[in-house]
Tab-separated table of N, CA and C in Angstrom:
chain	number	residue	atom	x	y	z
A	1	MET	N	47.991	-73.047	-67.291
A	1	MET	CA	47.619	-72.765	-65.915
A	1	MET	C	47.544	-74.077	-65.155
A	2	SER	N	48.181	-74.129	-64.042
A	2	SER	CA	48.155	-75.359	-63.260
A	2	SER	C	46.850	-75.454	-62.479
A	3	GLU	N	46.541	-76.676	-62.038
A	3	GLU	CA	45.314	-76.906	-61.271
A	3	GLU	C	45.270	-76.086	-59.989
A	4	LYS	N	46.439	-75.735	-59.447
A	4	LYS	CA	46.503	-75.029	-58.167
A	4	LYS	C	46.300	-73.517	-58.316
A	5	GLU	N	46.452	-72.984	-59.525
A	5	GLU	CA	46.294	-71.545	-59.722
A	5	GLU	C	44.823	-71.170	-59.581
A	6	LEU	N	44.589	-69.935	-59.151
A	6	LEU	CA	43.223	-69.471	-58.971
A	6	LEU	C	42.474	-69.405	-60.297
A	7	CYS	N	41.206	-69.697	-60.235
A	7	CYS	CA	40.358	-69.671	-61.420
A	7	CYS	C	40.165	-68.220	-61.875
A	8	PRO	N	40.222	-67.971	-63.175
A	8	PRO	CA	40.022	-66.609	-63.689
A	8	PRO	C	38.647	-66.016	-63.374
A	9	CYS	N	37.668	-66.843	-63.030
A	9	CYS	CA	36.307	-66.353	-62.809
A	9	CYS	C	36.147	-65.528	-61.537
A	10	GLY	N	37.168	-65.521	-60.683
A	10	GLY	CA	37.110	-64.714	-59.472
A	10	GLY	C	36.497	-65.408	-58.267
A	11	SER	N	36.269	-66.702	-58.352
A	11	SER	CA	35.649	-67.439	-57.244
A	11	SER	C	36.583	-67.646	-56.059
A	12	LYS	N	37.875	-67.419	-56.265
A	12	LYS	CA	38.933	-67.658	-55.268
A	12	LYS	C	39.164	-69.141	-55.025
A	13	LYS	N	38.652	-69.989	-55.930
A	13	LYS	CA	38.907	-71.422	-55.898
A	13	LYS	C	39.985	-71.735	-56.925
A	14	ALA	N	40.601	-72.893	-56.786
A	14	ALA	CA	41.583	-73.340	-57.778
A	14	ALA	C	40.864	-73.630	-59.089
A	15	TYR	N	41.510	-73.314	-60.198
A	15	TYR	CA	40.937	-73.550	-61.525
A	15	TYR	C	40.495	-75.000	-61.688
A	16	GLY	N	41.317	-75.938	-61.241
A	16	GLY	CA	41.010	-77.359	-61.368
A	16	GLY	C	39.820	-77.814	-60.548
A	17	GLU	N	39.417	-77.011	-59.559
A	17	GLU	CA	38.270	-77.341	-58.715
A	17	GLU	C	37.058	-76.463	-59.020
A	18	CYS	N	37.214	-75.527	-59.939
A	18	CYS	CA	36.142	-74.567	-60.210
A	18	CYS	C	35.601	-74.743	-61.633
A	19	CYS	N	36.144	-74.000	-62.570
A	19	CYS	CA	35.601	-73.987	-63.931
A	19	CYS	C	36.155	-75.070	-64.851
A	20	GLU	N	37.373	-75.526	-64.607
A	20	GLU	CA	37.977	-76.503	-65.520
A	20	GLU	C	37.124	-77.760	-65.706
A	21	PRO	N	36.609	-78.395	-64.635
A	21	PRO	CA	35.797	-79.604	-64.844
A	21	PRO	C	34.543	-79.342	-65.690
A	22	ILE	N	33.967	-78.154	-65.564
A	22	ILE	CA	32.783	-77.808	-66.352
A	22	ILE	C	33.183	-77.620	-67.810
A	23	ILE	N	34.247	-76.857	-68.039
A	23	ILE	CA	34.713	-76.577	-69.404
A	23	ILE	C	35.130	-77.866	-70.108
A	24	LYS	N	35.790	-78.748	-69.398
A	24	LYS	CA	36.296	-79.999	-69.993
A	24	LYS	C	35.230	-81.098	-70.062
A	25	GLY	N	34.010	-80.828	-69.556
A	25	GLY	CA	32.917	-81.789	-69.638
A	25	GLY	C	32.955	-82.881	-68.590
A	26	LYS	N	33.763	-82.692	-67.545
A	26	LYS	CA	33.854	-83.696	-66.479
A	26	LYS	C	32.724	-83.551	-65.470
A	27	SER	N	32.134	-82.353	-65.407
A	27	SER	CA	30.980	-82.118	-64.543
A	27	SER	C	30.105	-81.052	-65.182
A	28	LYS	N	28.866	-80.966	-64.686
A	28	LYS	CA	27.925	-79.967	-65.199
A	28	LYS	C	27.914	-78.755	-64.281
A	29	ALA	N	27.605	-77.606	-64.852
A	29	ALA	CA	27.368	-76.413	-64.042
A	29	ALA	C	26.082	-76.653	-63.254
A	30	LEU	N	26.142	-76.452	-61.942
A	30	LEU	CA	24.964	-76.700	-61.105
A	30	LEU	C	23.992	-75.533	-61.089
A	31	THR	N	24.509	-74.323	-61.389
A	31	THR	CA	23.673	-73.121	-61.369
A	31	THR	C	23.958	-72.288	-62.616
A	32	ALA	N	23.067	-71.338	-62.871
A	32	ALA	CA	23.288	-70.410	-63.994
A	32	ALA	C	24.568	-69.606	-63.764
A	33	GLU	N	24.805	-69.195	-62.522
A	33	GLU	CA	26.019	-68.430	-62.224
A	33	GLU	C	27.278	-69.254	-62.469
A	34	SER	N	27.263	-70.521	-62.101
A	34	SER	CA	28.463	-71.337	-62.334
A	34	SER	C	28.716	-71.521	-63.833
A	35	LEU	N	27.654	-71.586	-64.644
A	35	LEU	CA	27.845	-71.646	-66.093
A	35	LEU	C	28.394	-70.314	-66.603
A	36	MET	N	27.893	-69.201	-66.065
A	36	MET	CA	28.404	-67.890	-66.472
A	36	MET	C	29.889	-67.780	-66.161
A	37	ARG	N	30.282	-68.211	-64.981
A	37	ARG	CA	31.698	-68.161	-64.591
A	37	ARG	C	32.551	-69.033	-65.527
A	38	ALA	N	32.047	-70.213	-65.883
A	38	ALA	CA	32.787	-71.095	-66.791
A	38	ALA	C	32.874	-70.486	-68.190
A	39	ARG	N	31.830	-69.807	-68.627
A	39	ARG	CA	31.861	-69.163	-69.948
A	39	ARG	C	32.888	-68.029	-69.952
A	40	TYR	N	32.929	-67.221	-68.893
A	40	TYR	CA	33.946	-66.165	-68.811
A	40	TYR	C	35.350	-66.790	-68.849
A	41	THR	N	35.562	-67.806	-68.042
A	41	THR	CA	36.859	-68.476	-67.989
A	41	THR	C	37.226	-69.041	-69.359
A	42	SER	N	36.236	-69.494	-70.111
A	42	SER	CA	36.487	-70.007	-71.458
A	42	SER	C	37.031	-68.927	-72.388
A	43	TYR	N	36.572	-67.703	-72.216
A	43	TYR	CA	37.144	-66.595	-73.004
A	43	TYR	C	38.604	-66.376	-72.604
A	44	VAL	N	38.869	-66.396	-71.317
A	44	VAL	CA	40.234	-66.198	-70.823
A	44	VAL	C	41.147	-67.311	-71.343
A	45	LYS	N	40.671	-68.545	-71.305
A	45	LYS	CA	41.470	-69.722	-71.664
A	45	LYS	C	41.371	-70.087	-73.147
A	46	GLN	N	40.578	-69.326	-73.902
A	46	GLN	CA	40.367	-69.551	-75.335
A	46	GLN	C	39.799	-70.942	-75.622
A	47	GLU	N	38.836	-71.323	-74.813
A	47	GLU	CA	38.122	-72.600	-74.963
A	47	GLU	C	36.830	-72.333	-75.735
A	48	ILE	N	36.970	-72.051	-77.028
A	48	ILE	CA	35.855	-71.599	-77.858
A	48	ILE	C	34.791	-72.682	-78.022
A	49	ASP	N	35.196	-73.942	-78.077
A	49	ASP	CA	34.206	-75.017	-78.206
A	49	ASP	C	33.203	-74.979	-77.060
A	50	PHE	N	33.676	-74.732	-75.837
A	50	PHE	CA	32.758	-74.680	-74.697
A	50	PHE	C	31.808	-73.486	-74.818
A	51	ILE	N	32.317	-72.352	-75.258
A	51	ILE	CA	31.457	-71.170	-75.423
A	51	ILE	C	30.318	-71.501	-76.379
A	52	ILE	N	30.627	-72.183	-77.456
A	52	ILE	CA	29.616	-72.522	-78.458
A	52	ILE	C	28.662	-73.598	-77.954
A	53	THR	N	29.192	-74.663	-77.361
A	53	THR	CA	28.323	-75.769	-76.941
A	53	THR	C	27.501	-75.443	-75.704
A	54	SER	N	27.865	-74.401	-74.969
A	54	SER	CA	27.079	-74.032	-73.783
A	54	SER	C	25.927	-73.094	-74.125
A	55	CYS	N	25.736	-72.820	-75.415
A	55	CYS	CA	24.607	-71.994	-75.868
A	55	CYS	C	23.430	-72.886	-76.235
A	56	GLU	N	22.237	-72.415	-75.912
A	56	GLU	CA	21.029	-73.125	-76.302
A	56	GLU	C	20.895	-73.057	-77.818
A	57	GLU	N	20.470	-74.138	-78.399
A	57	GLU	CA	20.200	-74.141	-79.833
A	57	GLU	C	18.743	-73.790	-80.039
A	58	GLY	N	18.445	-73.080	-81.118
A	58	GLY	CA	17.058	-72.750	-81.404
A	58	GLY	C	16.922	-71.450	-82.160
A	59	GLU	N	15.674	-71.041	-82.348
A	59	GLU	CA	15.367	-69.865	-83.152
A	59	GLU	C	15.867	-68.564	-82.534
A	60	LYS	N	15.833	-68.458	-81.210
A	60	LYS	CA	16.222	-67.209	-80.546
A	60	LYS	C	17.712	-66.910	-80.681
A	61	ILE	N	18.500	-67.943	-80.808
A	61	ILE	CA	19.952	-67.786	-80.810
A	61	ILE	C	20.449	-67.572	-82.231
A	62	ALA	N	21.141	-66.467	-82.415
A	62	ALA	CA	21.799	-66.247	-83.698
A	62	ALA	C	23.014	-67.162	-83.761
A	63	GLU	N	23.380	-67.558	-84.949
A	63	GLU	CA	24.543	-68.427	-85.086
A	63	GLU	C	25.778	-67.693	-84.583
A	64	ILE	N	26.571	-68.365	-83.792
A	64	ILE	CA	27.773	-67.759	-83.225
A	64	ILE	C	28.862	-67.726	-84.273
A	65	ASP	N	29.485	-66.580	-84.400
A	65	ASP	CA	30.609	-66.419	-85.318
A	65	ASP	C	31.861	-66.924	-84.599
A	66	ARG	N	32.227	-68.159	-84.888
A	66	ARG	CA	33.345	-68.788	-84.195
A	66	ARG	C	34.635	-67.996	-84.366
A	67	LYS	N	34.899	-67.561	-85.572
A	67	LYS	CA	36.144	-66.852	-85.858
A	67	LYS	C	36.216	-65.545	-85.056
A	68	ALA	N	35.121	-64.778	-85.036
A	68	ALA	CA	35.099	-63.509	-84.296
A	68	ALA	C	35.208	-63.753	-82.788
A	69	THR	N	34.543	-64.805	-82.298
A	69	THR	CA	34.605	-65.139	-80.874
A	69	THR	C	36.029	-65.522	-80.484
A	70	GLU	N	36.654	-66.339	-81.304
A	70	GLU	CA	38.030	-66.768	-81.039
A	70	GLU	C	38.989	-65.576	-81.100
A	71	GLN	N	38.769	-64.701	-82.068
A	71	GLN	CA	39.632	-63.525	-82.213
A	71	GLN	C	39.509	-62.614	-80.990
A	72	TRP	N	38.277	-62.360	-80.528
A	72	TRP	CA	38.068	-61.511	-79.356
A	72	TRP	C	38.722	-62.144	-78.132
A	73	SER	N	38.567	-63.464	-78.005
A	73	SER	CA	39.155	-64.182	-76.880
A	73	SER	C	40.679	-64.048	-76.864
A	74	LYS	N	41.311	-64.246	-78.016
A	74	LYS	CA	42.770	-64.230	-78.104
A	74	LYS	C	43.364	-62.827	-78.033
A	75	GLU	N	42.683	-61.849	-78.630
A	75	GLU	CA	43.248	-60.503	-78.733
A	75	GLU	C	42.978	-59.641	-77.508
A	76	SER	N	42.200	-60.140	-76.587
A	76	SER	CA	41.867	-59.369	-75.392
A	76	SER	C	42.676	-59.861	-74.199
A	77	LYS	N	42.998	-58.923	-73.329
A	77	LYS	CA	43.598	-59.279	-72.039
A	77	LYS	C	42.467	-59.174	-71.023
A	78	TRP	N	42.161	-60.274	-70.386
A	78	TRP	CA	41.010	-60.358	-69.490
A	78	TRP	C	41.438	-60.024	-68.069
A	79	HIS	N	40.706	-59.087	-67.433
A	79	HIS	CA	41.074	-58.587	-66.105
A	79	HIS	C	40.205	-59.116	-64.979
A	80	GLY	N	38.987	-59.537	-65.289
A	80	GLY	CA	38.157	-60.054	-64.211
A	80	GLY	C	36.678	-60.044	-64.513
A	81	LEU	N	35.969	-60.841	-63.746
A	81	LEU	CA	34.523	-60.970	-63.844
A	81	LEU	C	33.913	-60.500	-62.531
A	82	LYS	N	32.881	-59.704	-62.642
A	82	LYS	CA	32.158	-59.249	-61.446
A	82	LYS	C	30.687	-59.605	-61.639
A	83	ILE	N	30.168	-60.449	-60.751
A	83	ILE	CA	28.747	-60.797	-60.776
A	83	ILE	C	28.008	-59.710	-60.005
A	84	LEU	N	27.086	-59.026	-60.684
A	84	LEU	CA	26.360	-57.914	-60.071
A	84	LEU	C	25.028	-58.348	-59.453
A	85	ASN	N	24.393	-59.340	-60.083
A	85	ASN	CA	23.074	-59.744	-59.619
A	85	ASN	C	22.730	-61.105	-60.219
A	86	THR	N	21.992	-61.899	-59.466
A	86	THR	CA	21.435	-63.145	-59.999
A	86	THR	C	19.973	-63.220	-59.611
A	87	GLU	N	19.174	-63.761	-60.505
A	87	GLU	CA	17.755	-64.008	-60.239
A	87	GLU	C	17.472	-65.432	-60.663
A	88	LYS	N	16.914	-66.197	-59.766
A	88	LYS	CA	16.685	-67.624	-59.981
A	88	LYS	C	18.019	-68.275	-60.346
A	89	GLY	N	17.986	-69.285	-61.189
A	89	GLY	CA	19.214	-69.920	-61.631
A	89	GLY	C	19.847	-70.877	-60.641
A	90	THR	N	19.088	-71.286	-59.608
A	90	THR	CA	19.627	-72.237	-58.626
A	90	THR	C	19.493	-73.662	-59.175
A	91	GLU	N	19.972	-74.619	-58.418
A	91	GLU	CA	19.874	-76.021	-58.829
A	91	GLU	C	18.425	-76.461	-59.038
A	92	LYS	N	17.494	-75.820	-58.331
A	92	LYS	CA	16.080	-76.199	-58.411
A	92	LYS	C	15.336	-75.501	-59.552
A	93	ASP	N	15.921	-74.436	-60.117
A	93	ASP	CA	15.250	-73.659	-61.160
A	93	ASP	C	15.519	-74.210	-62.552
A	94	ASP	N	14.677	-73.776	-63.500
A	94	ASP	CA	14.869	-74.134	-64.908
A	94	ASP	C	15.274	-72.932	-65.752
A	95	GLU	N	15.315	-71.758	-65.120
A	95	GLU	CA	15.746	-70.551	-65.821
A	95	GLU	C	16.416	-69.621	-64.820
A	96	GLY	N	17.220	-68.718	-65.346
A	96	GLY	CA	17.909	-67.791	-64.458
A	96	GLY	C	18.511	-66.630	-65.217
A	97	LEU	N	18.839	-65.591	-64.469
A	97	LEU	CA	19.460	-64.394	-65.015
A	97	LEU	C	20.716	-64.108	-64.209
A	98	VAL	N	21.787	-63.760	-64.906
A	98	VAL	CA	23.025	-63.342	-64.248
A	98	VAL	C	23.449	-62.022	-64.883
A	99	GLU	N	23.471	-60.969	-64.068
A	99	GLU	CA	23.983	-59.680	-64.533
A	99	GLU	C	25.459	-59.626	-64.147
A	100	PHE	N	26.306	-59.305	-65.121
A	100	PHE	CA	27.737	-59.334	-64.861
A	100	PHE	C	28.474	-58.242	-65.639
A	101	GLU	N	29.703	-58.011	-65.205
A	101	GLU	CA	30.640	-57.159	-65.929
A	101	GLU	C	31.938	-57.939	-66.112
A	102	ALA	N	32.408	-57.981	-67.343
A	102	ALA	CA	33.703	-58.600	-67.655
A	102	ALA	C	34.618	-57.474	-68.138
A	103	THR	N	35.713	-57.265	-67.436
A	103	THR	CA	36.648	-56.193	-67.776
A	103	THR	C	37.795	-56.776	-68.593
A	104	TYR	N	38.134	-56.061	-69.670
A	104	TYR	CA	39.199	-56.532	-70.556
A	104	TYR	C	39.854	-55.338	-71.248
A	105	THR	N	41.033	-55.578	-71.803
A	105	THR	CA	41.714	-54.596	-72.644
A	105	THR	C	41.763	-55.179	-74.039
A	106	ASP	N	41.304	-54.392	-75.031
A	106	ASP	CA	41.275	-54.907	-76.397
A	106	ASP	C	42.635	-54.771	-77.077
A	107	LYS	N	42.720	-55.202	-78.328
A	107	LYS	CA	43.998	-55.231	-79.045
A	107	LYS	C	44.574	-53.836	-79.275
A	108	LYS	N	43.742	-52.804	-79.178
A	108	LYS	CA	44.220	-51.421	-79.338
A	108	LYS	C	44.693	-50.828	-78.020
A	109	GLY	N	44.590	-51.614	-76.952
A	109	GLY	CA	45.018	-51.148	-75.644
A	109	GLY	C	43.947	-50.377	-74.887
A	110	ILE	N	42.703	-50.452	-75.358
A	110	ILE	CA	41.603	-49.748	-74.704
A	110	ILE	C	40.955	-50.676	-73.691
A	111	ARG	N	40.914	-50.215	-72.449
A	111	ARG	CA	40.281	-50.993	-71.377
A	111	ARG	C	38.775	-50.773	-71.466
A	112	ASP	N	38.012	-51.858	-71.409
A	112	ASP	CA	36.566	-51.770	-71.587
A	112	ASP	C	35.880	-52.711	-70.604
A	113	ILE	N	34.586	-52.495	-70.434
A	113	ILE	CA	33.774	-53.354	-69.579
A	113	ILE	C	32.589	-53.851	-70.407
A	114	HIS	N	32.453	-55.173	-70.479
A	114	HIS	CA	31.300	-55.796	-71.128
A	114	HIS	C	30.268	-56.030	-70.017
A	115	HIS	N	29.161	-55.291	-70.065
A	115	HIS	CA	28.111	-55.364	-69.039
A	115	HIS	C	26.893	-56.005	-69.689
A	116	GLU	N	26.432	-57.111	-69.119
A	116	GLU	CA	25.355	-57.875	-69.757
A	116	GLU	C	24.416	-58.477	-68.730
A	117	ASN	N	23.148	-58.560	-69.106
A	117	ASN	CA	22.181	-59.409	-68.424
A	117	ASN	C	22.123	-60.679	-69.255
A	118	ALA	N	22.585	-61.782	-68.715
A	118	ALA	CA	22.622	-63.046	-69.438
A	118	ALA	C	21.501	-63.938	-68.934
A	119	TYR	N	20.735	-64.483	-69.875
A	119	TYR	CA	19.610	-65.346	-69.537
A	119	TYR	C	19.999	-66.796	-69.812
A	120	PHE	N	19.675	-67.664	-68.865
A	120	PHE	CA	20.050	-69.070	-68.933
A	120	PHE	C	18.811	-69.946	-68.809
A	121	LYS	N	18.899	-71.133	-69.398
A	121	LYS	CA	17.795	-72.088	-69.357
A	121	LYS	C	18.382	-73.472	-69.081
A	122	LYS	N	17.689	-74.225	-68.218
A	122	LYS	CA	18.111	-75.604	-67.941
A	122	LYS	C	17.243	-76.541	-68.764
A	123	ILE	N	17.910	-77.368	-69.568
A	123	ILE	CA	17.219	-78.328	-70.424
A	123	ILE	C	17.751	-79.720	-70.084
A	124	ASP	N	16.851	-80.604	-69.688
A	124	ASP	CA	17.233	-81.980	-69.312
A	124	ASP	C	18.390	-81.996	-68.315
A	125	GLY	N	18.336	-81.105	-67.342
A	125	GLY	CA	19.328	-81.074	-66.273
A	125	GLY	C	20.632	-80.349	-66.604
A	126	THR	N	20.716	-79.740	-67.781
A	126	THR	CA	21.930	-79.036	-68.189
A	126	THR	C	21.625	-77.560	-68.441
A	127	TRP	N	22.435	-76.691	-67.826
A	127	TRP	CA	22.268	-75.251	-68.024
A	127	TRP	C	22.860	-74.821	-69.362
A	128	PHE	N	22.141	-73.910	-70.063
A	128	PHE	CA	22.603	-73.330	-71.316
A	128	PHE	C	22.417	-71.819	-71.281
A	129	TYR	N	23.313	-71.119	-71.955
A	129	TYR	CA	23.168	-69.677	-72.176
A	129	TYR	C	22.100	-69.518	-73.243
A	130	GLU	N	21.079	-68.707	-72.940
A	130	GLU	CA	19.969	-68.538	-73.880
A	130	GLU	C	20.153	-67.293	-74.733
A	131	VAL	N	20.285	-66.147	-74.086
A	131	VAL	CA	20.412	-64.879	-74.803
A	131	VAL	C	20.973	-63.845	-73.837
A	132	GLY	N	21.587	-62.805	-74.382
A	132	GLY	CA	22.139	-61.750	-73.536
A	132	GLY	C	21.644	-60.387	-73.944
A	133	ASP	N	21.514	-59.527	-72.972
A	133	ASP	CA	21.118	-58.139	-73.184
A	133	ASP	C	22.310	-57.288	-72.757
A	134	VAL	N	23.091	-56.829	-73.742
A	134	VAL	CA	24.308	-56.065	-73.446
A	134	VAL	C	23.928	-54.641	-73.093
A	135	LYS	N	24.499	-54.150	-71.994
A	135	LYS	CA	24.242	-52.797	-71.509
A	135	LYS	C	25.347	-51.874	-72.028
A	136	PRO	N	24.988	-50.848	-72.804
A	136	PRO	CA	26.040	-49.930	-73.275
A	136	PRO	C	26.650	-49.169	-72.105
A	137	MET	N	27.946	-49.011	-72.162
A	137	MET	CA	28.661	-48.299	-71.109
A	137	MET	C	28.922	-46.865	-71.560
A	138	THR	N	28.824	-45.932	-70.643
A	138	THR	CA	29.136	-44.541	-70.925
A	138	THR	C	30.638	-44.356	-70.788
A	139	VAL	N	31.249	-43.825	-71.838
A	139	VAL	CA	32.685	-43.580	-71.810
A	139	VAL	C	32.926	-42.262	-71.090
A	140	VAL	N	33.808	-42.290	-70.116
A	140	VAL	CA	34.144	-41.098	-69.352
A	140	VAL	C	35.605	-40.760	-69.618
A	141	ARG	N	35.829	-39.536	-70.074
A	141	ARG	CA	37.187	-39.098	-70.369
A	141	ARG	C	37.976	-38.968	-69.083
A	142	GLU	N	39.203	-39.439	-69.118
A	142	GLU	CA	40.106	-39.263	-67.988
A	142	GLU	C	41.008	-38.091	-68.324
A	143	GLY	N	41.005	-37.066	-67.518
A	143	GLY	CA	41.848	-35.895	-67.774
A	143	GLY	C	41.083	-34.808	-68.498
A	144	ALA	N	41.742	-33.691	-68.690
A	144	ALA	CA	41.117	-32.517	-69.301
A	144	ALA	C	40.975	-32.686	-70.806
A	145	LYS	N	39.966	-32.031	-71.370
A	145	LYS	CA	39.755	-32.036	-72.805
A	145	LYS	C	40.792	-31.126	-73.455
A	146	ILE	N	41.299	-31.561	-74.591
A	146	ILE	CA	42.285	-30.766	-75.324
A	146	ILE	C	41.524	-29.878	-76.294
A	147	GLY	N	41.747	-28.578	-76.206
A	147	GLY	CA	41.112	-27.627	-77.119
A	147	GLY	C	41.845	-27.580	-78.447
A	148	ARG	N	41.149	-27.138	-79.480
A	148	ARG	CA	41.752	-27.070	-80.823
A	148	ARG	C	42.985	-26.179	-80.863
A	149	ASN	N	42.999	-25.113	-80.060
A	149	ASN	CA	44.111	-24.163	-80.074
A	149	ASN	C	45.150	-24.423	-78.991
A	150	ASP	N	44.970	-25.494	-78.229
A	150	ASP	CA	45.951	-25.860	-77.200
A	150	ASP	C	47.181	-26.484	-77.865
A	151	PRO	N	48.317	-26.434	-77.171
A	151	PRO	CA	49.504	-27.122	-77.709
A	151	PRO	C	49.223	-28.625	-77.821
A	152	CYS	N	49.717	-29.233	-78.877
A	152	CYS	CA	49.492	-30.667	-79.091
A	152	CYS	C	50.221	-31.468	-78.005
A	153	PRO	N	49.541	-32.456	-77.390
A	153	PRO	CA	50.167	-33.240	-76.325
A	153	PRO	C	51.314	-34.131	-76.819
A	154	CYS	N	51.480	-34.258	-78.136
A	154	CYS	CA	52.561	-35.112	-78.643
A	154	CYS	C	53.925	-34.439	-78.517
A	155	GLY	N	53.918	-33.111	-78.217
A	155	GLY	CA	55.173	-32.396	-78.005
A	155	GLY	C	55.765	-31.774	-79.260
A	156	SER	N	54.998	-31.710	-80.348
A	156	SER	CA	55.519	-31.160	-81.602
A	156	SER	C	55.722	-29.652	-81.565
A	157	GLY	N	55.038	-28.976	-80.635
A	157	GLY	CA	55.103	-27.514	-80.584
A	157	GLY	C	54.014	-26.856	-81.404
A	158	LEU	N	53.274	-27.636	-82.184
A	158	LEU	CA	52.170	-27.105	-82.990
A	158	LEU	C	50.885	-27.096	-82.168
A	159	LYS	N	49.906	-26.318	-82.666
A	159	LYS	CA	48.574	-26.375	-82.054
A	159	LYS	C	47.972	-27.734	-82.366
A	160	TYR	N	47.121	-28.203	-81.457
A	160	TYR	CA	46.471	-29.501	-81.608
A	160	TYR	C	45.753	-29.620	-82.951
A	161	LYS	N	45.035	-28.547	-83.391
A	161	LYS	CA	44.277	-28.595	-84.637
A	161	LYS	C	45.173	-28.726	-85.859
A	162	LYS	N	46.445	-28.342	-85.778
A	162	LYS	CA	47.377	-28.418	-86.900
A	162	LYS	C	48.222	-29.690	-86.857
A	163	CYS	N	48.045	-30.471	-85.785
A	163	CYS	CA	48.899	-31.657	-85.618
A	163	CYS	C	48.026	-32.914	-85.503
A	164	CYS	N	47.897	-33.468	-84.332
A	164	CYS	CA	47.173	-34.718	-84.114
A	164	CYS	C	45.662	-34.564	-84.151
A	165	GLY	N	45.148	-33.350	-84.098
A	165	GLY	CA	43.722	-33.112	-84.087
A	165	GLY	C	43.090	-33.028	-85.471
A	166	ARG	N	43.848	-33.335	-86.510
A	166	ARG	CA	43.305	-33.267	-87.884
A	166	ARG	C	42.292	-34.328	-88.137
């Protein structure tokens, strides 16, 4: 991605002027939201080191599974970040909350939304991701439900229960 292309975080700024300097360590995130945006962009750009180093170290944080994080980053197609709410997390604060949704398609082709309340803490002037509270999403079926005795949608001519519904 060139410096002139838009940043994946949705800020409408150029990547080179938005998240890249934070991810590459050239500047610090000034707010909890800017760190959240850089962390999302890191998933898109597969910058796993930044995802790991931007987490607070300590008892509350479970050890990050680098391999699983990298796999999710690489195998997903990232569609966008939506910031739903922020509480505190300004340059003057030492803690903050960012509620967000990250939309992606997984390796099976299923489009999903990761909805989380992310808690951040500023330590010695640097923002860190502290912990997240993931919100389960309700899956809503698109289209009509296929009955057991309906024709199978695969076109075999068999009833659904005798074909793909096994």
